[in-house]
Coordinates of N, CA and C in Angstrom, one line a residue:
M1 N 126.0 148.8 67.8 CA 125.9 150.1 68.2 C 127.2 150.8 68.3
P2 N 127.5 151.9 67.8 CA 128.7 152.6 67.7 C 129.2 152.8 69.2
E3 N 130.6 152.6 69.4 CA 131.0 152.7 70.8 C 131.0 154.1 71.3
N4 N 131.1 155.2 70.3 CA 131.1 156.6 70.7 C 129.8 157.1 70.8
R5 N 128.6 156.2 70.7 CA 127.4 156.8 71.0 C 127.2 157.3 72.5
P6 N 126.7 158.5 72.7 CA 126.6 159.0 74.1 C 125.6 158.1 74.9
V7 N 126.0 157.8 76.1 CA 125.3 157.0 77.0 C 124.0 157.9 77.7
T8 N 122.8 157.3 77.4 CA 121.7 158.2 77.9 C 121.4 157.8 79.3
T9 N 121.3 159.0 80.2 CA 120.9 158.6 81.6 C 119.5 158.7 82.0
T10 N 118.8 159.5 81.1 CA 117.4 159.8 81.3 C 116.8 160.2 79.9
P11 N 115.5 159.8 79.7 CA 114.6 159.0 80.4 C 115.1 157.6 80.5
L12 N 114.6 156.9 81.4 CA 114.9 155.3 81.4 C 113.9 154.7 80.4
A13 N 114.3 153.8 79.7 CA 113.4 153.0 78.7 C 112.2 152.3 79.4
W14 N 112.5 151.9 80.6 CA 111.5 151.0 81.2 C 110.6 151.8 82.2
Q15 N 110.8 153.2 82.3 CA 109.9 154.0 83.3 C 108.5 154.2 82.5
A16 N 108.4 154.1 81.2 CA 107.2 154.3 80.6 C 106.1 153.2 80.7
V17 N 106.6 152.1 81.3 CA 105.6 150.9 81.4 C 105.5 150.6 83.0
D18 N 104.4 149.8 83.3 CA 104.2 149.5 84.6 C 105.0 148.2 84.7
A19 N 106.1 148.2 85.5 CA 107.1 147.1 85.6 C 106.9 146.3 86.9
S20 N 105.8 146.8 87.7 CA 105.5 145.9 89.0 C 105.1 144.5 88.7
P21 N 105.3 143.6 89.5 CA 105.0 142.3 89.2 C 103.4 142.3 89.0
S22 N 103.1 141.6 87.9 CA 101.7 141.7 87.6 C 101.4 140.4 86.6
L23 N 100.2 140.1 86.4 CA 99.9 139.1 85.6 C 100.0 139.3 84.0
H24 N 100.2 138.4 83.2 CA 100.0 138.5 81.8 C 98.8 137.9 81.3
Y25 N 98.1 138.5 80.3 CA 96.9 138.1 79.9 C 96.9 137.9 78.4
Y26 N 96.2 136.9 77.9 CA 96.2 136.4 76.6 C 94.8 136.0 76.1
L27 N 94.2 136.7 75.0 CA 92.9 136.2 74.5 C 93.1 135.2 73.5
V28 N 92.4 134.1 73.7 CA 92.5 132.9 72.8 C 91.3 132.8 72.0
G29 N 91.6 132.6 70.7 CA 90.2 132.2 69.8 C 90.3 130.8 69.6
D30 N 89.0 130.3 69.1 CA 89.0 128.9 68.6 C 89.4 128.8 67.1
R31 N 89.4 127.6 66.6 CA 90.0 127.5 65.1 C 89.1 128.2 64.1
G32 N 87.9 128.6 64.4 CA 87.2 129.3 63.7 C 87.4 130.8 63.9
G33 N 88.1 131.1 64.8 CA 88.4 132.6 64.9 C 87.6 133.3 66.1
E34 N 86.4 132.6 66.6 CA 85.7 133.0 67.6 C 86.3 133.1 69.0
P35 N 86.1 134.2 69.8 CA 86.7 134.1 71.1 C 86.4 132.8 71.9
D36 N 87.4 132.4 72.6 CA 87.2 131.1 73.1 C 87.7 130.8 74.7
G37 N 88.6 131.8 74.9 CA 89.1 131.6 76.3 C 90.0 132.9 76.6
L38 N 90.4 132.8 77.9 CA 91.3 133.7 78.4 C 92.4 133.1 79.2
L39 N 93.5 133.2 79.0 CA 94.7 132.7 79.6 C 95.3 133.8 80.5
V40 N 95.6 133.4 81.7 CA 96.3 134.3 82.7 C 97.5 133.7 83.3
E41 N 98.7 134.4 83.2 CA 99.8 133.8 83.6 C 100.7 134.7 84.5
E42 N 101.5 134.0 85.3 CA 102.5 134.9 86.1 C 103.9 134.1 86.1
F43 N 104.9 135.0 85.7 CA 106.2 134.5 85.8 C 106.6 134.7 87.2
L44 N 107.1 133.8 87.9 CA 107.8 133.7 89.2 C 109.3 134.0 88.9
L45 N 109.9 135.0 89.7 CA 111.4 135.1 89.6 C 112.0 134.9 91.0
A46 N 113.2 134.3 90.7 CA 114.1 134.0 92.0 C 114.6 135.3 92.6
V47 N 115.4 135.2 93.7 CA 116.0 136.4 94.2 C 117.0 137.1 93.2
D48 N 117.5 136.5 92.3 CA 118.5 137.1 91.4 C 117.8 137.5 90.1
Y49 N 116.5 137.3 90.1 CA 115.5 137.9 89.0 C 115.6 136.8 87.8
S50 N 116.1 135.8 87.9 CA 115.9 134.7 86.8 C 114.5 134.1 86.9
S51 N 114.1 133.4 86.0 CA 112.9 132.7 86.2 C 113.0 131.5 87.1
A52 N 111.9 131.4 87.9 CA 111.7 130.4 88.9 C 110.5 129.5 88.7
G53 N 109.6 129.8 87.6 CA 108.6 129.0 87.3 C 107.4 129.9 86.6
L54 N 106.4 129.2 86.2 CA 105.3 129.9 85.5 C 104.1 129.2 86.0
L55 N 103.2 130.1 86.4 CA 101.8 129.6 86.9 C 100.8 130.3 86.0
S56 N 99.6 129.6 85.8 CA 98.6 130.1 84.9 C 97.2 129.5 85.2
A57 N 96.2 130.1 84.7 CA 94.8 129.8 84.9 C 94.3 130.1 83.5
F58 N 93.2 129.2 83.1 CA 92.6 129.4 81.7 C 91.1 129.3 82.0
W59 N 90.4 130.3 81.4 CA 88.9 130.4 81.5 C 88.5 130.1 80.2
S60 N 87.7 128.9 80.1 CA 87.0 128.5 78.8 C 85.6 128.8 78.6
R61 N 85.4 129.5 77.4 CA 84.0 129.9 77.2 C 83.0 128.7 77.1
R62 N 83.6 127.7 76.5 CA 82.8 126.3 76.2 C 82.5 125.8 77.6
E63 N 83.4 125.7 78.4 CA 83.3 125.1 79.8 C 82.6 126.0 80.8
G64 N 82.7 127.3 80.5 CA 82.1 128.2 81.4 C 82.8 128.3 82.9
R65 N 84.1 128.0 82.9 CA 84.8 128.0 84.2 C 86.3 128.2 84.1
W66 N 86.9 128.4 85.3 CA 88.4 128.5 85.3 C 88.8 127.1 85.5
R67 N 90.2 126.8 85.0 CA 90.9 125.6 85.1 C 92.4 125.8 85.2
D68 N 93.2 124.9 85.6 CA 94.6 125.0 85.6 C 95.0 125.3 84.1
G69 N 95.9 126.3 83.9 CA 96.2 126.6 82.5 C 97.6 126.1 82.1
A70 N 98.2 125.3 82.8 CA 99.6 124.7 82.6 C 99.7 124.2 81.2
D71 N 98.9 123.4 80.9 CA 98.8 122.7 79.5 C 98.6 123.8 78.4
T72 N 97.8 124.8 78.5 CA 97.7 125.8 77.6 C 99.0 126.7 77.5
S73 N 99.5 126.9 78.6 CA 100.8 127.8 78.6 C 101.8 127.1 77.9
R74 N 102.0 125.7 78.1 CA 103.0 124.9 77.6 C 102.7 124.9 76.0
R75 N 101.6 124.7 75.5 CA 101.3 124.6 74.2 C 101.6 125.9 73.4
L76 N 101.3 126.9 74.2 CA 101.4 128.3 73.5 C 102.9 128.6 73.2
R77 N 103.9 127.9 73.8 CA 105.2 128.2 73.5 C 105.8 127.1 72.6
L78 N 105.0 126.1 72.4 CA 105.5 125.1 71.4 C 104.7 125.1 70.0
D79 N 103.6 125.6 70.1 CA 102.5 125.4 68.9 C 102.3 126.7 68.2
A80 N 102.9 126.9 67.1 CA 102.7 128.1 66.2 C 101.3 128.3 65.7
G81 N 100.6 127.1 65.6 CA 99.2 127.2 65.3 C 98.3 128.0 66.3
L82 N 98.7 127.5 67.7 CA 97.9 128.0 68.8 C 98.2 129.7 69.0
R83 N 99.6 129.9 68.8 CA 99.9 131.3 68.9 C 99.4 132.3 67.8
A84 N 99.0 131.7 66.7 CA 98.3 132.5 65.7 C 96.9 132.8 66.1
R85 N 96.4 132.1 67.1 CA 95.0 132.4 67.7 C 94.9 133.1 69.0
V86 N 96.2 133.7 69.4 CA 96.4 134.2 70.7 C 96.8 135.7 70.5
V87 N 96.2 136.6 71.3 CA 96.5 138.0 71.3 C 96.9 138.5 72.7
P88 N 98.2 138.9 72.9 CA 98.6 139.4 74.2 C 97.8 140.6 74.5
T89 N 97.3 140.8 75.8 CA 96.7 142.1 76.1 C 96.9 142.5 77.5
G90 N 96.3 143.7 77.9 CA 96.5 144.0 79.2 C 95.4 143.6 80.0
R91 N 95.4 144.0 81.3 CA 94.1 143.6 82.2 C 92.9 144.3 81.7
A92 N 93.1 145.6 81.1 CA 91.8 146.3 80.6 C 91.2 145.6 79.6
G93 N 92.0 145.1 78.6 CA 91.5 144.4 77.5 C 90.8 143.0 78.0
A94 N 91.5 142.2 78.9 CA 91.1 141.1 79.4 C 89.8 141.3 80.2
A95 N 89.7 142.3 81.0 CA 88.4 142.5 81.8 C 87.2 142.8 80.8
E96 N 87.5 143.5 79.7 CA 86.4 143.8 78.8 C 85.9 142.5 78.1
F97 N 86.8 141.7 77.8 CA 86.6 140.5 77.0 C 85.7 139.6 78.0
Y98 N 86.2 139.4 79.2 CA 85.5 138.6 80.2 C 84.1 139.1 80.5
R99 N 84.0 140.5 80.6 CA 82.6 141.1 81.0 C 81.6 140.9 79.8
D100 N 82.2 140.9 78.5 CA 81.2 140.7 77.4 C 80.7 139.3 77.4
L101 N 81.6 138.3 77.7 CA 81.1 136.9 77.7 C 80.5 136.5 78.9
C102 N 80.8 137.1 80.0 CA 80.3 136.5 81.3 C 79.3 137.4 81.9
G103 N 79.3 138.7 81.6 CA 78.4 139.6 82.3 C 78.8 139.9 83.6
V104 N 79.9 139.6 84.1 CA 80.5 139.9 85.4 C 82.0 140.5 85.3
E105 N 82.5 141.1 86.4 CA 83.8 141.5 86.3 C 84.8 140.6 86.4
L106 N 86.0 140.8 85.7 CA 87.0 139.9 85.9 C 87.6 139.7 87.4
P107 N 87.8 138.7 88.0 CA 88.4 138.6 89.4 C 89.6 139.5 89.5
D108 N 89.8 140.0 90.6 CA 91.1 140.7 90.6 C 92.4 139.8 90.8
E109 N 93.5 140.3 90.6 CA 94.6 139.4 90.5 C 94.9 138.6 91.7
A110 N 94.5 138.9 92.9 CA 94.9 138.1 94.1 C 93.9 136.8 93.9
A111 N 92.6 137.1 93.4 CA 91.7 135.9 93.2 C 92.1 135.1 92.1
L112 N 92.7 135.7 91.0 CA 93.2 134.9 90.0 C 94.4 134.0 90.5
R113 N 95.4 134.6 91.2 CA 96.4 133.8 91.6 C 95.9 132.6 92.5
A114 N 94.9 132.8 93.2 CA 94.5 131.8 94.1 C 94.0 130.5 93.3
G115 N 93.7 130.7 92.2 CA 93.3 129.6 91.2 C 94.4 128.8 90.5
F116 N 95.6 129.5 90.6 CA 96.7 128.8 90.0 C 97.0 127.4 90.6
G117 N 97.7 126.6 89.8 CA 98.1 125.4 90.4 C 99.3 125.4 91.4
A118 N 99.8 124.2 91.4 CA 100.9 124.1 92.6 C 102.1 124.8 92.2
L119 N 103.0 125.4 93.3 CA 104.1 126.0 92.8 C 105.1 125.0 92.1
P120 N 105.9 125.6 91.2 CA 106.9 124.6 90.5 C 107.9 124.3 91.4
D121 N 108.8 123.4 91.0 CA 110.0 122.9 91.7 C 110.9 124.1 91.7
P122 N 111.9 124.1 92.7 CA 113.0 125.1 92.7 C 113.7 125.2 91.3
P123 N 114.2 126.3 90.8 CA 115.1 126.3 89.7 C 116.4 125.5 89.8
A124 N 117.0 125.1 88.6 CA 118.3 124.4 88.6 C 119.3 125.4 89.0
P125 N 120.5 125.0 89.4 CA 121.5 125.9 89.9 C 122.0 126.8 88.7
L126 N 122.4 128.1 88.9 CA 122.9 128.8 87.9 C 123.9 128.3 87.1
L127 N 123.6 128.5 85.8 CA 124.6 128.0 84.8 C 125.5 129.3 84.5
R128 N 126.7 129.3 84.8 CA 127.7 130.5 84.7 C 128.5 130.3 83.5
L129 N 128.4 131.2 82.7 CA 129.2 131.2 81.3 C 130.2 132.5 81.4
G130 N 131.4 132.4 81.0 CA 132.3 133.4 80.9 C 132.9 133.7 82.2
R131 N 133.7 134.8 82.2 CA 134.4 135.1 83.3 C 133.6 135.4 84.6
P132 N 133.9 135.1 85.9 CA 133.0 135.5 87.1 C 133.4 136.8 87.4
E133 N 134.4 137.4 86.9 CA 134.9 138.8 87.4 C 134.0 139.9 86.9
A134 N 133.8 140.9 87.6 CA 132.9 142.1 87.1 C 133.6 142.8 86.2
T135 N 132.9 143.6 85.3 CA 133.5 144.5 84.4 C 134.3 145.7 85.3
P136 N 135.5 145.9 84.7 CA 136.2 146.8 85.5 C 135.6 148.0 85.9
G137 N 135.8 148.5 87.2 CA 134.9 149.8 87.5 C 133.6 149.5 88.2
F138 N 133.2 148.2 88.3 CA 131.9 147.8 88.8 C 132.1 146.8 89.9
R139 N 131.2 146.8 90.8 CA 131.1 145.8 91.8 C 130.8 144.4 91.4
E140 N 129.8 144.3 90.5 CA 129.2 142.9 90.1 C 128.7 143.1 88.8
T141 N 128.9 142.1 87.8 CA 128.2 142.1 86.5 C 127.3 140.7 86.4
R142 N 126.2 141.1 85.9 CA 125.2 139.8 85.6 C 124.9 139.8 84.2
V143 N 124.6 138.8 83.6 CA 124.2 138.7 82.2 C 122.9 137.7 82.1
Y144 N 122.0 138.2 81.6 CA 120.6 137.5 81.5 C 120.2 137.4 80.0
R145 N 119.3 136.5 79.7 CA 118.7 136.4 78.4 C 117.2 136.1 78.7
I146 N 116.4 137.2 78.1 CA 114.9 137.0 78.1 C 114.6 136.3 76.8
L147 N 113.9 135.2 76.7 CA 113.7 134.5 75.7 C 112.3 134.6 75.3
F148 N 111.9 134.7 73.9 CA 110.6 135.0 73.4 C 110.4 134.1 72.2
V149 N 109.1 133.7 72.1 CA 108.7 133.0 70.8 C 107.7 133.9 70.0
D150 N 107.4 133.7 68.7 CA 106.5 134.2 67.8 C 107.2 135.1 67.0
E151 N 106.6 135.7 66.0 CA 107.2 136.6 65.0 C 107.2 138.1 65.4
L152 N 108.4 138.8 65.2 CA 108.5 140.1 65.4 C 108.4 140.8 63.9
T153 N 107.3 141.6 64.0 CA 107.1 142.3 62.7 C 107.9 143.6 62.5
Q154 N 108.0 144.1 61.4 CA 108.7 145.4 61.1 C 108.0 146.5 62.0
D155 N 106.7 146.6 62.1 CA 106.1 147.6 63.0 C 106.4 147.4 64.5
G156 N 106.5 146.2 64.8 CA 106.9 145.9 66.2 C 108.4 146.4 66.4
L157 N 109.2 145.9 65.6 CA 110.7 146.6 65.6 C 110.8 148.0 65.6
D158 N 110.1 148.7 64.8 CA 110.0 150.1 64.8 C 109.5 150.8 66.1
A159 N 108.5 150.0 66.6 CA 108.1 150.4 67.9 C 108.9 150.4 69.1
L160 N 109.7 149.2 69.1 CA 110.7 149.1 70.1 C 111.9 150.0 69.9
S161 N 112.2 150.2 68.6 CA 113.3 151.1 68.3 C 112.9 152.6 68.9
D162 N 111.7 153.0 68.8 CA 111.2 154.3 69.3 C 111.2 154.3 70.7
A163 N 110.7 153.2 71.3 CA 110.8 153.3 72.8 C 111.9 153.1 73.5
W164 N 112.9 152.5 73.0 CA 114.2 152.4 73.5 C 115.3 153.4 73.1
Q165 N 114.8 154.2 72.0 CA 115.9 155.1 71.4 C 116.9 154.2 70.8
M166 N 116.6 153.1 70.2 CA 117.6 152.1 69.7 C 117.7 152.2 67.9
P167 N 118.9 152.5 67.7 CA 119.1 152.5 66.2 C 119.0 151.0 65.6
I168 N 118.2 150.8 64.7 CA 118.2 149.6 64.0 C 119.3 149.2 63.1
T169 N 120.2 148.1 63.5 CA 121.5 148.0 62.9 C 121.3 146.9 61.9
G170 N 120.1 146.2 61.7 CA 120.2 144.9 60.7 C 118.8 144.9 60.2
D171 N 118.8 144.1 59.1 CA 117.5 144.0 58.1 C 116.7 142.8 58.7
L172 N 115.6 143.2 59.3 CA 114.7 142.2 59.9 C 114.3 141.1 58.9
A173 N 114.4 141.4 57.6 CA 113.9 140.4 56.4 C 115.1 139.5 56.1
D174 N 116.3 139.7 56.6 CA 117.4 139.1 56.3 C 117.6 138.0 57.4
P175 N 117.4 136.7 57.0 CA 117.6 135.7 58.1 C 118.9 135.5 58.6
D176 N 119.9 135.9 57.9 CA 121.3 136.0 58.5 C 121.7 136.9 59.5
V177 N 121.0 137.9 59.5 CA 121.1 139.0 60.5 C 120.8 138.5 61.9
R178 N 121.7 138.5 62.8 CA 121.4 138.0 64.2 C 120.9 139.2 65.2
V179 N 121.9 140.3 65.3 CA 121.6 141.3 66.1 C 120.9 142.5 65.4
L180 N 119.8 143.0 65.8 CA 119.1 144.0 65.1 C 119.3 145.4 65.8
G181 N 119.8 145.4 67.0 CA 120.0 146.6 67.8 C 120.4 146.4 69.2
A182 N 121.0 147.4 69.6 CA 121.6 147.4 70.9 C 121.3 148.8 71.7
V183 N 121.1 148.7 73.0 CA 120.7 149.9 73.8 C 121.7 149.9 75.0
R184 N 122.2 151.1 75.4 CA 122.8 151.3 76.5 C 122.1 152.4 77.4
R185 N 122.2 152.1 78.7 CA 121.6 153.2 79.7 C 122.6 153.1 80.9
Q186 N 122.5 154.2 81.7 CA 123.3 154.3 82.9 C 122.5 155.1 83.9
V187 N 122.4 154.7 85.1 CA 121.5 155.3 86.1 C 122.2 155.0 87.5
S188 N 122.4 156.2 88.2 CA 122.9 156.0 89.5 C 124.2 155.2 89.6
G189 N 125.0 155.3 88.5 CA 126.3 154.6 88.8 C 126.3 153.3 88.1
D190 N 125.1 152.6 88.0 CA 125.0 151.2 87.3 C 124.8 151.5 85.9
A191 N 125.3 150.4 85.0 CA 125.1 150.6 83.6 C 124.3 149.2 83.1
F192 N 123.7 149.5 82.2 CA 122.8 148.4 81.5 C 122.9 148.4 80.1
R193 N 123.0 147.2 79.5 CA 123.0 147.1 77.9 C 122.0 146.0 77.6
W194 N 121.2 146.1 76.5 CA 120.5 144.9 76.0 C 120.6 144.9 74.6
D195 N 120.9 143.6 74.0 CA 120.9 143.4 72.5 C 119.7 142.7 72.1
L196 N 118.9 143.1 71.0 CA 117.8 142.5 70.5 C 118.5 141.4 69.4
R197 N 118.1 140.2 69.6 CA 118.8 139.3 68.5 C 117.9 138.0 68.3
R198 N 118.1 137.6 67.2 CA 117.5 136.2 66.9 C 118.4 135.1 67.5
V199 N 117.5 134.1 68.0 CA 118.2 132.9 68.6 C 117.6 131.7 68.0
A200 N 118.2 130.4 68.3 CA 117.7 129.2 68.0 C 117.5 129.2 66.4
A201 N 118.4 129.6 65.6 CA 118.2 129.6 64.2 C 117.0 130.5 63.8
G202 N 116.8 131.5 64.3 CA 115.7 132.3 63.9 C 114.3 131.7 64.4
A203 N 114.2 130.9 65.2 CA 112.9 130.2 65.8 C 112.4 131.1 67.0
A204 N 113.2 131.9 67.5 CA 112.9 132.7 68.7 C 113.6 134.0 68.7
W205 N 113.4 134.9 69.7 CA 114.0 136.0 69.8 C 114.5 136.2 71.3
G206 N 115.7 137.0 71.4 CA 116.2 137.1 72.8 C 116.6 138.5 73.0
L207 N 116.4 138.9 74.3 CA 117.1 140.2 74.7 C 118.3 139.7 75.7
D208 N 119.4 140.0 75.2 CA 120.6 139.7 76.0 C 121.0 140.8 76.8
V209 N 120.8 140.8 78.2 CA 120.9 142.0 79.0 C 122.1 141.9 79.9
T210 N 122.9 142.9 79.9 CA 124.1 142.9 80.7 C 123.9 144.0 81.8
C211 N 124.1 143.6 83.0 CA 123.9 144.6 84.0 C 125.3 144.8 84.9
D212 N 125.9 146.0 84.9 CA 127.0 146.3 85.6 C 126.6 147.0 86.8
L213 N 126.8 146.6 88.0 CA 126.3 147.2 89.1 C 127.4 147.8 89.9
A214 N 127.3 149.0 90.3 CA 128.3 149.8 91.0 C 128.0 149.8 92.6
G215 N 126.8 149.8 93.0 CA 126.3 149.8 94.5 C 126.0 148.4 94.8
E216 N 125.4 148.4 96.0 CA 124.9 147.2 96.6 C 123.6 146.8 96.4
R217 N 122.7 147.5 95.7 CA 121.4 147.3 95.5 C 121.2 146.9 94.1
A218 N 120.4 145.8 93.9 CA 120.1 145.2 92.6 C 118.7 145.3 92.0
E219 N 117.9 146.0 92.8 CA 116.5 146.2 92.5 C 116.2 146.6 91.1
A220 N 117.1 147.5 90.6 CA 116.7 148.1 89.2 C 116.8 147.0 88.1
I221 N 117.5 145.8 88.5 CA 117.6 144.7 87.5 C 116.1 144.2 87.3
G222 N 115.5 144.0 88.4 CA 114.1 143.4 88.3 C 113.0 144.3 87.6
V223 N 113.4 145.7 87.8 CA 112.4 146.6 87.3 C 112.7 146.6 85.7
L224 N 114.0 146.6 85.3 CA 114.3 146.5 83.9 C 113.8 145.3 83.2
L225 N 114.2 144.1 83.8 CA 113.7 142.9 83.0 C 112.2 142.9 82.9
R226 N 111.5 143.1 83.8 CA 110.0 143.2 83.8 C 109.5 144.2 82.7
G227 N 110.3 145.4 82.7 CA 109.8 146.4 81.8 C 110.1 145.9 80.4
L228 N 111.1 145.5 80.2 CA 111.5 144.9 78.8 C 110.6 143.8 78.5
T229 N 110.3 142.8 79.3 CA 109.4 141.9 78.9 C 108.0 142.4 78.5
T230 N 107.5 143.4 79.2 CA 106.2 144.0 78.9 C 106.4 144.7 77.6
Q231 N 107.3 145.4 77.2 CA 107.3 146.0 76.0 C 107.5 145.0 74.8
M232 N 108.2 144.0 75.0 CA 108.2 142.9 73.9 C 106.8 142.3 73.8
R233 N 106.1 142.0 74.8 CA 104.7 141.4 74.8 C 103.8 142.3 74.1
Q234 N 103.9 143.6 74.3 CA 103.2 144.6 73.5 C 103.3 144.5 72.1
Q235 N 104.4 143.9 71.6 CA 104.7 143.7 70.2 C 104.2 142.3 69.7
G236 N 103.5 141.5 70.6 CA 103.1 140.2 70.1 C 104.0 139.1 70.5
L237 N 105.2 139.3 71.1 CA 106.1 138.3 71.5 C 105.6 137.5 72.8
I238 N 105.9 136.2 72.8 CA 105.4 135.4 74.1 C 106.7 135.1 74.9
P239 N 106.9 135.6 76.1 CA 107.9 135.3 76.9 C 108.0 133.9 77.4
V240 N 109.2 133.2 77.3 CA 109.3 131.9 77.6 C 110.1 131.6 79.0
T241 N 111.3 132.4 79.2 CA 112.0 132.3 80.3 C 113.1 133.5 80.5
I242 N 113.5 133.7 81.7 CA 114.5 134.6 81.9 C 115.7 133.9 82.5
D243 N 116.9 133.6 81.8 CA 117.9 132.8 82.2 C 119.0 133.8 82.7
R244 N 119.9 133.4 83.8 CA 121.0 134.1 84.1 C 122.2 133.2 83.7
F245 N 123.2 133.8 83.0 CA 124.3 133.3 82.6 C 125.5 133.6 83.4
R246 N 125.4 134.6 84.3 CA 126.8 135.2 85.0 C 126.2 136.0 86.0

């Protein structure tokens, strides 16, 4: 992204989505393509907004009941064949699917959470990379990576470019291109930047998010990270983790 590009203060890229803590829904088809189940997940975030764990439940059409979804969630991130049979959706789409197959309404999110398994172990201590000093002119600087798996399509890249007002700086079809675009935003004295890049030799996608905080409050970081995750999910990407490096 050119350094002389004007910094946009409004509208914020993440104001257009519901960034409040909520569940993620995935429709799962069987190997024949028929609807087979519904996976419901929730990412738990630590006080610094890095990942603290993943909880989930799975409703199986064949079993006709809910069960712990940890194994399905794990396979979803490791098995490209399973991901090919999964469609990320919102609560409205999940509720329609569940109503069609069960004839009843999808339980509310509080009831779904009650069916999740045990809480995960506390996260490992922060892995700090780079200088601990803040960017000059700011009180604190944090760096995060939101990691995703699955394929990013050209239509998906174009949609993200429109939503974020992000110039596309690389060819998606070229496997040697790592960074496809960068975005800068500034609000209330804080500055945010995120780069969309290939990671793990092209096997995954990452949003590298730098947050320069001028004030004492950090809530905007959580809003931003959740909003960016939602927008990537809307393009078919599966979130894996949010790591903090600084």
